PDB file of C-alpha atoms in Angstrom:
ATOM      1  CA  UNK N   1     108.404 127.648 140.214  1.00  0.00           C
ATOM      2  CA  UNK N   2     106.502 124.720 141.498  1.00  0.00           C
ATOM      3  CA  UNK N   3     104.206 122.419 140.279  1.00  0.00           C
ATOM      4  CA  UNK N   4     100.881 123.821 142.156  1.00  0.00           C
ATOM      5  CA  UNK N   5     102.344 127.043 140.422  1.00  0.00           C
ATOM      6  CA  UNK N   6     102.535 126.581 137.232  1.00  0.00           C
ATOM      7  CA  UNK N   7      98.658 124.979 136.879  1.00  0.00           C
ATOM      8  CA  UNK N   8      97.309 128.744 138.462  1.00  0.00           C
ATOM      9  CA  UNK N   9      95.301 129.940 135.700  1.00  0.00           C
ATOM     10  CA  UNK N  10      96.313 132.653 133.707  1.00  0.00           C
ATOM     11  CA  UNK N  11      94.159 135.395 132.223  1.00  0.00           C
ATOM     12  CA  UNK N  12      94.170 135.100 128.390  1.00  0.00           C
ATOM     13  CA  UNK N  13      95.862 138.222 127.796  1.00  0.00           C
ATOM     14  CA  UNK N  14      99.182 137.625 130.170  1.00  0.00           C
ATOM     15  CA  UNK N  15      98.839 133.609 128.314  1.00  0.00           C
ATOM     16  CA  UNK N  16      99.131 135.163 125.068  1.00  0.00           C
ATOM     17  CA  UNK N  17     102.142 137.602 125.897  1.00  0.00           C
ATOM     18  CA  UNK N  18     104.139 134.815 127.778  1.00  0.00           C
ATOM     19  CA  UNK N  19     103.624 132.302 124.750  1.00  0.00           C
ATOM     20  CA  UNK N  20     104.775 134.974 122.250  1.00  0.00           C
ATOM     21  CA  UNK N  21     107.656 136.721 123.919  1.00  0.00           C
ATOM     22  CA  UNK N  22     108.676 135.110 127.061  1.00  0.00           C
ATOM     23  CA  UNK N  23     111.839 133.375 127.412  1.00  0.00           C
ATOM     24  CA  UNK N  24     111.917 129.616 126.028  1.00  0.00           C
ATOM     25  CA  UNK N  25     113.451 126.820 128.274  1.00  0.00           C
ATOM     26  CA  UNK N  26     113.256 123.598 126.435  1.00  0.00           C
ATOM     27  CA  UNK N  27     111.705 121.114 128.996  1.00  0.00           C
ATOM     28  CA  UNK N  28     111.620 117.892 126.637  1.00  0.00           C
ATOM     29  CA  UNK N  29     110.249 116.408 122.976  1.00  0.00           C
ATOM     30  CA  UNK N  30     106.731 114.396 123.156  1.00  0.00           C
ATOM     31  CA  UNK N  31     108.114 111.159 121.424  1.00  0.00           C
ATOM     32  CA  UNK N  32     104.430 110.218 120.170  1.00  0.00           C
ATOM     33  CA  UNK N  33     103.814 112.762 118.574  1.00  0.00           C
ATOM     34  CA  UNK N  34     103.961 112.591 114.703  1.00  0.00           C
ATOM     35  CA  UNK N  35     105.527 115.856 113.900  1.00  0.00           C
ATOM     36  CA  UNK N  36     108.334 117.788 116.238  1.00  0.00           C
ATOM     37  CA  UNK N  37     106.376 118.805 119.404  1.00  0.00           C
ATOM     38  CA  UNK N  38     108.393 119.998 122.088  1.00  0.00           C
ATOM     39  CA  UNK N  39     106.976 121.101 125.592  1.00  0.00           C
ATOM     40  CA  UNK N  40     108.752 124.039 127.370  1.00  0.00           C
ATOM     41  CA  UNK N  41     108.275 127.168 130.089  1.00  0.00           C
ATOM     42  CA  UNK N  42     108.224 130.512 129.018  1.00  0.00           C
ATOM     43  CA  UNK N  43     108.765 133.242 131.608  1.00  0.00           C
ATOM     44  CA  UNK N  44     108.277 136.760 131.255  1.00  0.00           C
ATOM     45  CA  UNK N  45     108.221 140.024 133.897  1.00  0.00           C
ATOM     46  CA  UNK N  46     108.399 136.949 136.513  1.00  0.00           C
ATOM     47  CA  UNK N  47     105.891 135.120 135.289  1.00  0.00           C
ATOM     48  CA  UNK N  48     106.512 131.742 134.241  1.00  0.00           C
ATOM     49  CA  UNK N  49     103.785 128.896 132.096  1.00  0.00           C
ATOM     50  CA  UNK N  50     104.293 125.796 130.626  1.00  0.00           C
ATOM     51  CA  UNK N  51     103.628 125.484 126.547  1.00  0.00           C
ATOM     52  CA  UNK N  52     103.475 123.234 123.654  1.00  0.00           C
ATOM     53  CA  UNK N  53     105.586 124.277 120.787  1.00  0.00           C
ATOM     54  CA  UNK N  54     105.314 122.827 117.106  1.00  0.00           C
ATOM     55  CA  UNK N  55     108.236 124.383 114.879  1.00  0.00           C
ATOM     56  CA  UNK N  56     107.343 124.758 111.487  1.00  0.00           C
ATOM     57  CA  UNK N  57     110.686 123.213 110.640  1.00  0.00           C
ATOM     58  CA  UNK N  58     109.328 120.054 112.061  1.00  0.00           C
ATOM     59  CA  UNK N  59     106.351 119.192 110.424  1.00  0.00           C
ATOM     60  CA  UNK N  60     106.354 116.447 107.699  1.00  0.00           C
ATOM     61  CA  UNK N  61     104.935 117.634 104.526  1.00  0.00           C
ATOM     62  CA  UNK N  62     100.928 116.355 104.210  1.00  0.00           C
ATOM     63  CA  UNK N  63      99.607 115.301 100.674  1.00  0.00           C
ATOM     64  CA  UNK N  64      96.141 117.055 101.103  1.00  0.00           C
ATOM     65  CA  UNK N  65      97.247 119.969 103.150  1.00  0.00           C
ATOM     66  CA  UNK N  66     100.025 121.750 100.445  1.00  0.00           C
ATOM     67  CA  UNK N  67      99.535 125.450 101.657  1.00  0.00           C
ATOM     68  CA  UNK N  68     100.408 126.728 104.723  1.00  0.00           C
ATOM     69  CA  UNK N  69     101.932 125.310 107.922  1.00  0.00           C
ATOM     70  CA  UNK N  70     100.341 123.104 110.542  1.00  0.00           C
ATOM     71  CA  UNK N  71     101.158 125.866 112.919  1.00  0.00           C
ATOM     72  CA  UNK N  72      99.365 128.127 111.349  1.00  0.00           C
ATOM     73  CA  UNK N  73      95.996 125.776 111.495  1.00  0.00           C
ATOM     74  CA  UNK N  74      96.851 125.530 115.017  1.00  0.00           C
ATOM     75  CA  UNK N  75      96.687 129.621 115.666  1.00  0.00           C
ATOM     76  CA  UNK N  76      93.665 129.485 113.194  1.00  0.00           C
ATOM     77  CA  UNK N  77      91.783 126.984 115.152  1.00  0.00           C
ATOM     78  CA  UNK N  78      92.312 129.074 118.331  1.00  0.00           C
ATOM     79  CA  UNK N  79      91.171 132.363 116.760  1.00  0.00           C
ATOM     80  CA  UNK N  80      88.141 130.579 115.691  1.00  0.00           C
ATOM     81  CA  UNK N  81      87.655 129.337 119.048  1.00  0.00           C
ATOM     82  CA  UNK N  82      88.233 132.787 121.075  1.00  0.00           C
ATOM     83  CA  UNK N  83      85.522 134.337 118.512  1.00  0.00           C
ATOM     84  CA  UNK N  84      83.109 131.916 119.897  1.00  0.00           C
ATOM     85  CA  UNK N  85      83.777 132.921 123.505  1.00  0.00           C
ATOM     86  CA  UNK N  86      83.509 129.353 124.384  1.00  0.00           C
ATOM     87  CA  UNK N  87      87.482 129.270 124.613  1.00  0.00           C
ATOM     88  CA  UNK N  88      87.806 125.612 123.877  1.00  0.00           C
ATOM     89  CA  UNK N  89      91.479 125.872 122.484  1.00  0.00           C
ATOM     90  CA  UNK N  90      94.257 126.971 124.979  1.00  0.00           C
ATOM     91  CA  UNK N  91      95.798 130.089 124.133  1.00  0.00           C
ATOM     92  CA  UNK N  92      98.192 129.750 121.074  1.00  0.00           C
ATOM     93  CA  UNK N  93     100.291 131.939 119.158  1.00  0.00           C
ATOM     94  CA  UNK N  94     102.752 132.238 115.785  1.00  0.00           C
ATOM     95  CA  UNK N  95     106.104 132.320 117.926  1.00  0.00           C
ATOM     96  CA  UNK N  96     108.424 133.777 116.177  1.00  0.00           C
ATOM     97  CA  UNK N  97     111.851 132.777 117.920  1.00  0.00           C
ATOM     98  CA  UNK N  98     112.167 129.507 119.541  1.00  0.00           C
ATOM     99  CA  UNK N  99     114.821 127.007 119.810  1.00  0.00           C
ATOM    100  CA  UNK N 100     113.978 126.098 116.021  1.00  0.00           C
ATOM    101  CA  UNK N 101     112.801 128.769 114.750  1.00  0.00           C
ATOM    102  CA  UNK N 102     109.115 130.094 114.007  1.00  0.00           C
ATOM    103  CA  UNK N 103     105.951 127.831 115.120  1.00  0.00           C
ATOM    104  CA  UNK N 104     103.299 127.343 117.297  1.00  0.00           C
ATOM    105  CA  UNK N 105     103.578 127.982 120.626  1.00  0.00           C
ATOM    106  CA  UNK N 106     100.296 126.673 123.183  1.00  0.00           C
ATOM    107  CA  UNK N 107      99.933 126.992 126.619  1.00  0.00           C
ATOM    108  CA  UNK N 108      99.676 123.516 128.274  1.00  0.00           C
ATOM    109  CA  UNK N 109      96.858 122.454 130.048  1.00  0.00           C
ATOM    110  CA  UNK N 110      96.977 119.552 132.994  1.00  0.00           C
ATOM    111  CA  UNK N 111      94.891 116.797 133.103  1.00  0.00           C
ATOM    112  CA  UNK N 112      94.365 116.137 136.620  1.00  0.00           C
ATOM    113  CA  UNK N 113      94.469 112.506 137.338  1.00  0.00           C
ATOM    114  CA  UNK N 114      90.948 112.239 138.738  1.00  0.00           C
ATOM    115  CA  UNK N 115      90.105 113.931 136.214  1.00  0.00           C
ATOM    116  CA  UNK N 116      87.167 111.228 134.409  1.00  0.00           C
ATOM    117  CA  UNK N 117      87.234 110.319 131.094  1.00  0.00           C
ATOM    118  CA  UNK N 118      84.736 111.480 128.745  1.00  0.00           C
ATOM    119  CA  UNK N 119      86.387 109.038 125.577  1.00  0.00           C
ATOM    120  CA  UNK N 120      86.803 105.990 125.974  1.00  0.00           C
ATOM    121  CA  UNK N 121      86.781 102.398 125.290  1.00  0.00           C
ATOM    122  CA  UNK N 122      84.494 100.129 127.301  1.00  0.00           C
ATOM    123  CA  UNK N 123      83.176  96.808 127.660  1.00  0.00           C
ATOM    124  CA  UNK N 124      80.190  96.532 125.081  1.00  0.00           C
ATOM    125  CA  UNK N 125      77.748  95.899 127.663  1.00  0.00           C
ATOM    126  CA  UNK N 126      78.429  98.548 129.931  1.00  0.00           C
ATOM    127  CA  UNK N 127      78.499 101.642 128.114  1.00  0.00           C
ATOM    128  CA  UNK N 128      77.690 104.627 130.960  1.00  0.00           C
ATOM    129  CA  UNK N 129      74.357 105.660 131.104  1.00  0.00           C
ATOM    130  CA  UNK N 130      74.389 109.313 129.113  1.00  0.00           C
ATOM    131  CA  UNK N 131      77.187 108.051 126.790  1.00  0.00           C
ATOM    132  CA  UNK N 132      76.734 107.641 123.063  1.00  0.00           C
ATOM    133  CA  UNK N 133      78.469 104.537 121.360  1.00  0.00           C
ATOM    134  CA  UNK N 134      79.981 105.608 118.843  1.00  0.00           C
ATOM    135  CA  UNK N 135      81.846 101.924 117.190  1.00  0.00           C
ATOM    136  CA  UNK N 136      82.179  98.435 117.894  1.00  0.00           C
ATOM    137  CA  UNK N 137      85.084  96.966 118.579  1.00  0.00           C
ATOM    138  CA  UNK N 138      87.115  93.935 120.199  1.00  0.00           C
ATOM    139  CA  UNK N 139      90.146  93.639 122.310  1.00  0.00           C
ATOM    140  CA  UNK N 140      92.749  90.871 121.801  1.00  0.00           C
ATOM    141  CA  UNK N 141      91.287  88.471 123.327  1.00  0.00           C
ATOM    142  CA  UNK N 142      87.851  89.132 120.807  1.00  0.00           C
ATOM    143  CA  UNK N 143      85.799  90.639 124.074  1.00  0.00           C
ATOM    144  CA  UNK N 144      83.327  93.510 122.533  1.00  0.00           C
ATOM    145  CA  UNK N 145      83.913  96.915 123.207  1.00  0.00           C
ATOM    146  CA  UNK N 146      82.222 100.113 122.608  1.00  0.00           C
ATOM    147  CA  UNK N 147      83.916 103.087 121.792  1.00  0.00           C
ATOM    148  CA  UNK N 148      81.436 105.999 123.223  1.00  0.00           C
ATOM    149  CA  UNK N 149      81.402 109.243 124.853  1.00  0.00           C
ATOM    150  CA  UNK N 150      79.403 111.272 127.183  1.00  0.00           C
ATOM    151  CA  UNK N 151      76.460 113.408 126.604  1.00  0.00           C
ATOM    152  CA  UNK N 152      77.848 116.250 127.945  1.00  0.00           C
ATOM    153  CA  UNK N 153      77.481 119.437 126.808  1.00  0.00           C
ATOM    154  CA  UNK N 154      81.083 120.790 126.593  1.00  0.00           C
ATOM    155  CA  UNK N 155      81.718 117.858 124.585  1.00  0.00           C
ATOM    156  CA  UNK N 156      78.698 119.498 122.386  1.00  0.00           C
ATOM    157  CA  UNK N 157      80.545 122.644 122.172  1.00  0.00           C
ATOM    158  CA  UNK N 158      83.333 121.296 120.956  1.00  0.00           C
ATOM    159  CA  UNK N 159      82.042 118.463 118.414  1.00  0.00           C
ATOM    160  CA  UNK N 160      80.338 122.365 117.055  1.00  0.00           C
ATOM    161  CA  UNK N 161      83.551 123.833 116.702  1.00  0.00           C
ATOM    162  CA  UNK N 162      84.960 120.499 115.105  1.00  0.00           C
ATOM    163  CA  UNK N 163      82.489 120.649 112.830  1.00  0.00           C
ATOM    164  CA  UNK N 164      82.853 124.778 112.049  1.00  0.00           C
ATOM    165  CA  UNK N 165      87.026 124.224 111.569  1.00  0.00           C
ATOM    166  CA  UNK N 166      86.670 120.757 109.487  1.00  0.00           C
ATOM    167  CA  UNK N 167      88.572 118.962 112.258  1.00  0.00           C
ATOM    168  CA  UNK N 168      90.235 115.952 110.531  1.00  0.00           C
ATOM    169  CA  UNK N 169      91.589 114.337 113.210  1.00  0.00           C
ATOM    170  CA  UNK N 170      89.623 114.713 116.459  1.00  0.00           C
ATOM    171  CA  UNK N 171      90.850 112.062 119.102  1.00  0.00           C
ATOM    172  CA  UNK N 172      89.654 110.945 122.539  1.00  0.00           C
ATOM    173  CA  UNK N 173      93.310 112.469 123.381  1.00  0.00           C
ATOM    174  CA  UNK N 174      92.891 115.394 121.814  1.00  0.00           C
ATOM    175  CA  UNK N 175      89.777 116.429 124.640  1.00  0.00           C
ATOM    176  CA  UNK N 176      91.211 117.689 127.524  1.00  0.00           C
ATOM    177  CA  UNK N 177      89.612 117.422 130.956  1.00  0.00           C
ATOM    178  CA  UNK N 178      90.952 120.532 132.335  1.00  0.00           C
ATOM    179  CA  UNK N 179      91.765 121.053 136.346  1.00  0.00           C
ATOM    180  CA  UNK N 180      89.498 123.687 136.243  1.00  0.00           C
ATOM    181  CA  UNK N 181      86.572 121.207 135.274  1.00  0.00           C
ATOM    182  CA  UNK N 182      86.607 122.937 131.500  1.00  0.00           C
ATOM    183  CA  UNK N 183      86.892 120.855 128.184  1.00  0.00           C
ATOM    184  CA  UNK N 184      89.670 121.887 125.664  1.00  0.00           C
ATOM    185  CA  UNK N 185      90.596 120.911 122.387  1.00  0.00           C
ATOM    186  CA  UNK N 186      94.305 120.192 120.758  1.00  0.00           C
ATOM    187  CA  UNK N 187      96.180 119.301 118.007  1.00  0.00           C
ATOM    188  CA  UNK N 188      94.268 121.313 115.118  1.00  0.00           C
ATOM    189  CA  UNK N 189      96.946 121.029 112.343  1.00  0.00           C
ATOM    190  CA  UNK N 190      94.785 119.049 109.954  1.00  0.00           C
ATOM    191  CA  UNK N 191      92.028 121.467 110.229  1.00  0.00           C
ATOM    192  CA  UNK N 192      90.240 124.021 107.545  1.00  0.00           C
ATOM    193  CA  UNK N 193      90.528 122.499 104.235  1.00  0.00           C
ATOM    194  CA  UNK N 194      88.094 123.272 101.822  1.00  0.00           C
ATOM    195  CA  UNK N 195      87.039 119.533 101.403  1.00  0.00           C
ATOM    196  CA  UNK N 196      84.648 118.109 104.228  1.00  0.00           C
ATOM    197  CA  UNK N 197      87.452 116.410 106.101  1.00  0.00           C
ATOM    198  CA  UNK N 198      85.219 115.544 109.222  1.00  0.00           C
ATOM    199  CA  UNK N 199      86.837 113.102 111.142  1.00  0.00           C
ATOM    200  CA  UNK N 200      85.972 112.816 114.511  1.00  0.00           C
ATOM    201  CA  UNK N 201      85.267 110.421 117.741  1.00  0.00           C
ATOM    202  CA  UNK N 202      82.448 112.514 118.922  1.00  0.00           C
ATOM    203  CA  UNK N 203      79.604 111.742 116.636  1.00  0.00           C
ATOM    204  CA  UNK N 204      76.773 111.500 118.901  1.00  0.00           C
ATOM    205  CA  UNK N 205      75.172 114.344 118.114  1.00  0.00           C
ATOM    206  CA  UNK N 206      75.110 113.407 114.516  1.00  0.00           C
ATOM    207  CA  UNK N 207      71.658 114.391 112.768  1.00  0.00           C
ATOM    208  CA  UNK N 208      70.404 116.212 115.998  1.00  0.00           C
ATOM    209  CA  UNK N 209      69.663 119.910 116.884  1.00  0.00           C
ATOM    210  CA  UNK N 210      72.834 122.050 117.506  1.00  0.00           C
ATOM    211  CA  UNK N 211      73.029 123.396 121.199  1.00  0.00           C
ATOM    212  CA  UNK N 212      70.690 126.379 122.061  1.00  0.00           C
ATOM    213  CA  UNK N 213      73.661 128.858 122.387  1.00  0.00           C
ATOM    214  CA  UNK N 214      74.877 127.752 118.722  1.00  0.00           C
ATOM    215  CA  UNK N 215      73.081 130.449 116.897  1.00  0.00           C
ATOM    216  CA  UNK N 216      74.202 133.597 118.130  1.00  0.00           C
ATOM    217  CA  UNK N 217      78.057 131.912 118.143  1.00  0.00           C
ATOM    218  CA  UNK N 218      77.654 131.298 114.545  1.00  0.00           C
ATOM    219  CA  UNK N 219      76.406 134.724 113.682  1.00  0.00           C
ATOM    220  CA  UNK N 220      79.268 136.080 115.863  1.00  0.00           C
ATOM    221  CA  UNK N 221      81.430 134.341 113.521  1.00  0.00           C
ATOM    222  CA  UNK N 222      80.042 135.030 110.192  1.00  0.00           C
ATOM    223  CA  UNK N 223      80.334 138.433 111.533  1.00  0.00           C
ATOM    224  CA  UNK N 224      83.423 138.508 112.342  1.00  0.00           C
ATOM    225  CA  UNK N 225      84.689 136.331 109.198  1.00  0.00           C
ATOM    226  CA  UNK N 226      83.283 138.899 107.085  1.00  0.00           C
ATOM    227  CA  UNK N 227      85.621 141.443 108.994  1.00  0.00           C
ATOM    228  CA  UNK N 228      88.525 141.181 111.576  1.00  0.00           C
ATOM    229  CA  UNK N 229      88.604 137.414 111.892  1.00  0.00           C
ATOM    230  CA  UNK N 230      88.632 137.055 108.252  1.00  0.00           C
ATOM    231  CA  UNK N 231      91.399 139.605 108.116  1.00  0.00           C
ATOM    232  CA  UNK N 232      93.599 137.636 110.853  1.00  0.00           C
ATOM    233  CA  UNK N 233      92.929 134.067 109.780  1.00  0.00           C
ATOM    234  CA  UNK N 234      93.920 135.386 105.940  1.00  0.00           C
ATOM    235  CA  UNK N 235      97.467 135.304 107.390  1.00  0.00           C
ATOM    236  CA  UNK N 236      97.869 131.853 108.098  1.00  0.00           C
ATOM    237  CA  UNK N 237      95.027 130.138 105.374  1.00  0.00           C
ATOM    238  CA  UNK N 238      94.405 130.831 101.732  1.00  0.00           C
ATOM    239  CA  UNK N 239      91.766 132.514 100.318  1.00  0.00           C
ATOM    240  CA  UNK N 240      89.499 129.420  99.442  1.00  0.00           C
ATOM    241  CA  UNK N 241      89.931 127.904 103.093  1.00  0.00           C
ATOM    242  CA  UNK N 242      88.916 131.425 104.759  1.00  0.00           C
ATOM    243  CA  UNK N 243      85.684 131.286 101.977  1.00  0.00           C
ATOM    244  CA  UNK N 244      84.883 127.785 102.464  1.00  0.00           C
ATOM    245  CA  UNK N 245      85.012 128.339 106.711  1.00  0.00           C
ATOM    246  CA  UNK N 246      82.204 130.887 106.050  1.00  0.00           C
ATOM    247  CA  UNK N 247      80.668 128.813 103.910  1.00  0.00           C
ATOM    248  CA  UNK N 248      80.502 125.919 106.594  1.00  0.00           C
ATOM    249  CA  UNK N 249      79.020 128.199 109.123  1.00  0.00           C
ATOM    250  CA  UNK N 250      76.320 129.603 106.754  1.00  0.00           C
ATOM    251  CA  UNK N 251      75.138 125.987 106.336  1.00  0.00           C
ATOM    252  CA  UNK N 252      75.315 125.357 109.844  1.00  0.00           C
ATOM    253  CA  UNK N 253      73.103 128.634 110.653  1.00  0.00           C
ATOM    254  CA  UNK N 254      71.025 127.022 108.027  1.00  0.00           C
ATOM    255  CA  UNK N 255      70.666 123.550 108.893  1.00  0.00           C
ATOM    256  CA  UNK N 256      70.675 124.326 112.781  1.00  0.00           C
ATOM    257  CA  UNK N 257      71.551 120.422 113.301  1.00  0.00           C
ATOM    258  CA  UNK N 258      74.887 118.370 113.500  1.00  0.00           C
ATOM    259  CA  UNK N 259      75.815 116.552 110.311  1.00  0.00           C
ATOM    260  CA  UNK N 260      76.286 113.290 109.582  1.00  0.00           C
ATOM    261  CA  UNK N 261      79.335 111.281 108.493  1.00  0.00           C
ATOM    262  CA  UNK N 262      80.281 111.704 104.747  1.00  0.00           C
ATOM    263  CA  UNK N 263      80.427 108.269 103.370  1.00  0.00           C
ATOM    264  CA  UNK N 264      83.242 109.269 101.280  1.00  0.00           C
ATOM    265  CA  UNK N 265      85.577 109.968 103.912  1.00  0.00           C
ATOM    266  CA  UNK N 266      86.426 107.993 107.158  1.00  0.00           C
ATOM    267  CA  UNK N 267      84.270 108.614 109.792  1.00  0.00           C
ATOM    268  CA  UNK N 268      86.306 107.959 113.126  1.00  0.00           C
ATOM    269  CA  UNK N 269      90.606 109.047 113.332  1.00  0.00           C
ATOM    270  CA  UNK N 270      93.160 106.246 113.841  1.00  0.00           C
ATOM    271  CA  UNK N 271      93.612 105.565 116.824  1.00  0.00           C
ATOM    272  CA  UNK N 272      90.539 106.901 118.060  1.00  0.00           C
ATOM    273  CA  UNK N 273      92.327 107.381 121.511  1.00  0.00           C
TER     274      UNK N 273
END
């Protein structure tokens, strides 16, 4: 299967069937990566995707997270997402049987390299007009930077769902500028405790009005939370994460604006990028 192939987009359904019981082929390990990742294909009925697989087998044990698997914040973050109907979080399952065992399995998404950034790092003095900065920094040499973002809606969408899942760790390389001009979100494995966690690179919204179409998405998910969603997310995260989830979107229907940083946590992942 070529290249041009493999980046066809799949409808969610065949994604979700290929990631959970098509054949693995390892392709290679992501070296940066602080827990096992490994990126594969998985082919099924002729059909053939590339993934993202995190065994469970390879994650290193987290202080503040105790219950539960990273790979099962990962499948919880993309539940949450698909009950949005924004889709912000590729496909991803609870693979039973890879090459080490059970773990989550995520279809990959290309960045295409014109793709433009909508993170980043940039002189101090020319920070995009429409972009938030977000910190100051400096650069070896001691030249100022900015690190800012774009005003752009999908970004809104998915600083929302960062908000809604109690993102921890929510890097510039964790957005995805996808070749079908969408925005997604990965690596949620530090996601859903029931402390606020925020941690994030895309505060500009902080303090402001949520986007118009929040509303309805969080009473989608409160509904749902109280019923199927609830009942499906209650298999990877305990009881008090599931409770404190609704919780979070009740005060977000509430408040009906982004929050600000907690001072008692930081504010901004390292490295932001």
């Amino acid at each position: 299967m070529t290249e041009a192939q493999l980046r066809t987009p799949l409808e969610t359904e065949t994604a979700l069937r290929l990631l959970r019981d098509g054949e693995f082929e390892l392709e290679g390990r992501l070296v940066d990566a602080s827990n096992t990742t490994l990126r594969g294909f998985v082919t099924l009925d002729g059909q053939t995707a590339r993934c993202v697989y995190k065994p469970v087998r390879g994650e290193r044990p987290l202080w503040d997270f105790p219950d539960g698997t990273l790979a099962g914040r990962e499948v919880s973050a993309y539940l949450v997402s698909a009950a949005t109907g924004l889709d912000l979080v590729p496909p991803t399952v609870l693979r039973e049987r890879g090459p080490l065992g059970a773990g989550a399995c995520q279809l990959w998404i290309d960045e295409p390299p014109e793709a433009a950034a909508l993170v980043d790092f940039v002189p101090a003095d020319e920070v995009p007009a429409g972009w938030f900065p977000i910190a100051a920094a400096r650069d070896d040499d001691g030249a100022a930077y900015a690190l800012a973002h774009a005003d752009d809606p999908r970004l809104a969408r998915l600083a929302l769902l960062d908000v809604v899942i109690n993102n921890a760790d929510r890097k510039g390389g964790h957005v995805i500028h996808g070749g079908d001009d969408r925005i997604y979100g990965v690596d949620h494995g530090v996601s859903f405790h029931t402390d606020p966690k925020l941690r994030t690179v895309l505060w500009g919204w902080a303090g402001r009005p949520l986007p118009a179409q929040a509303q309805p998405v969080l009473a989608a998910l409160a509904e749902g939370l109280a019923g199927s969603l609830g009942e499906a997310l209650a298999t990877h995260l305990t009881v008090a994460e599931v409770g404190a989830l609704a919780e979070r979107v009740q005060q977000l229907r509430e408040a009906a604006t982004f929050p600000l940083p907690s001072p008692q946590w930081p504010a901004i992942p390292w490295p932001p990028i």
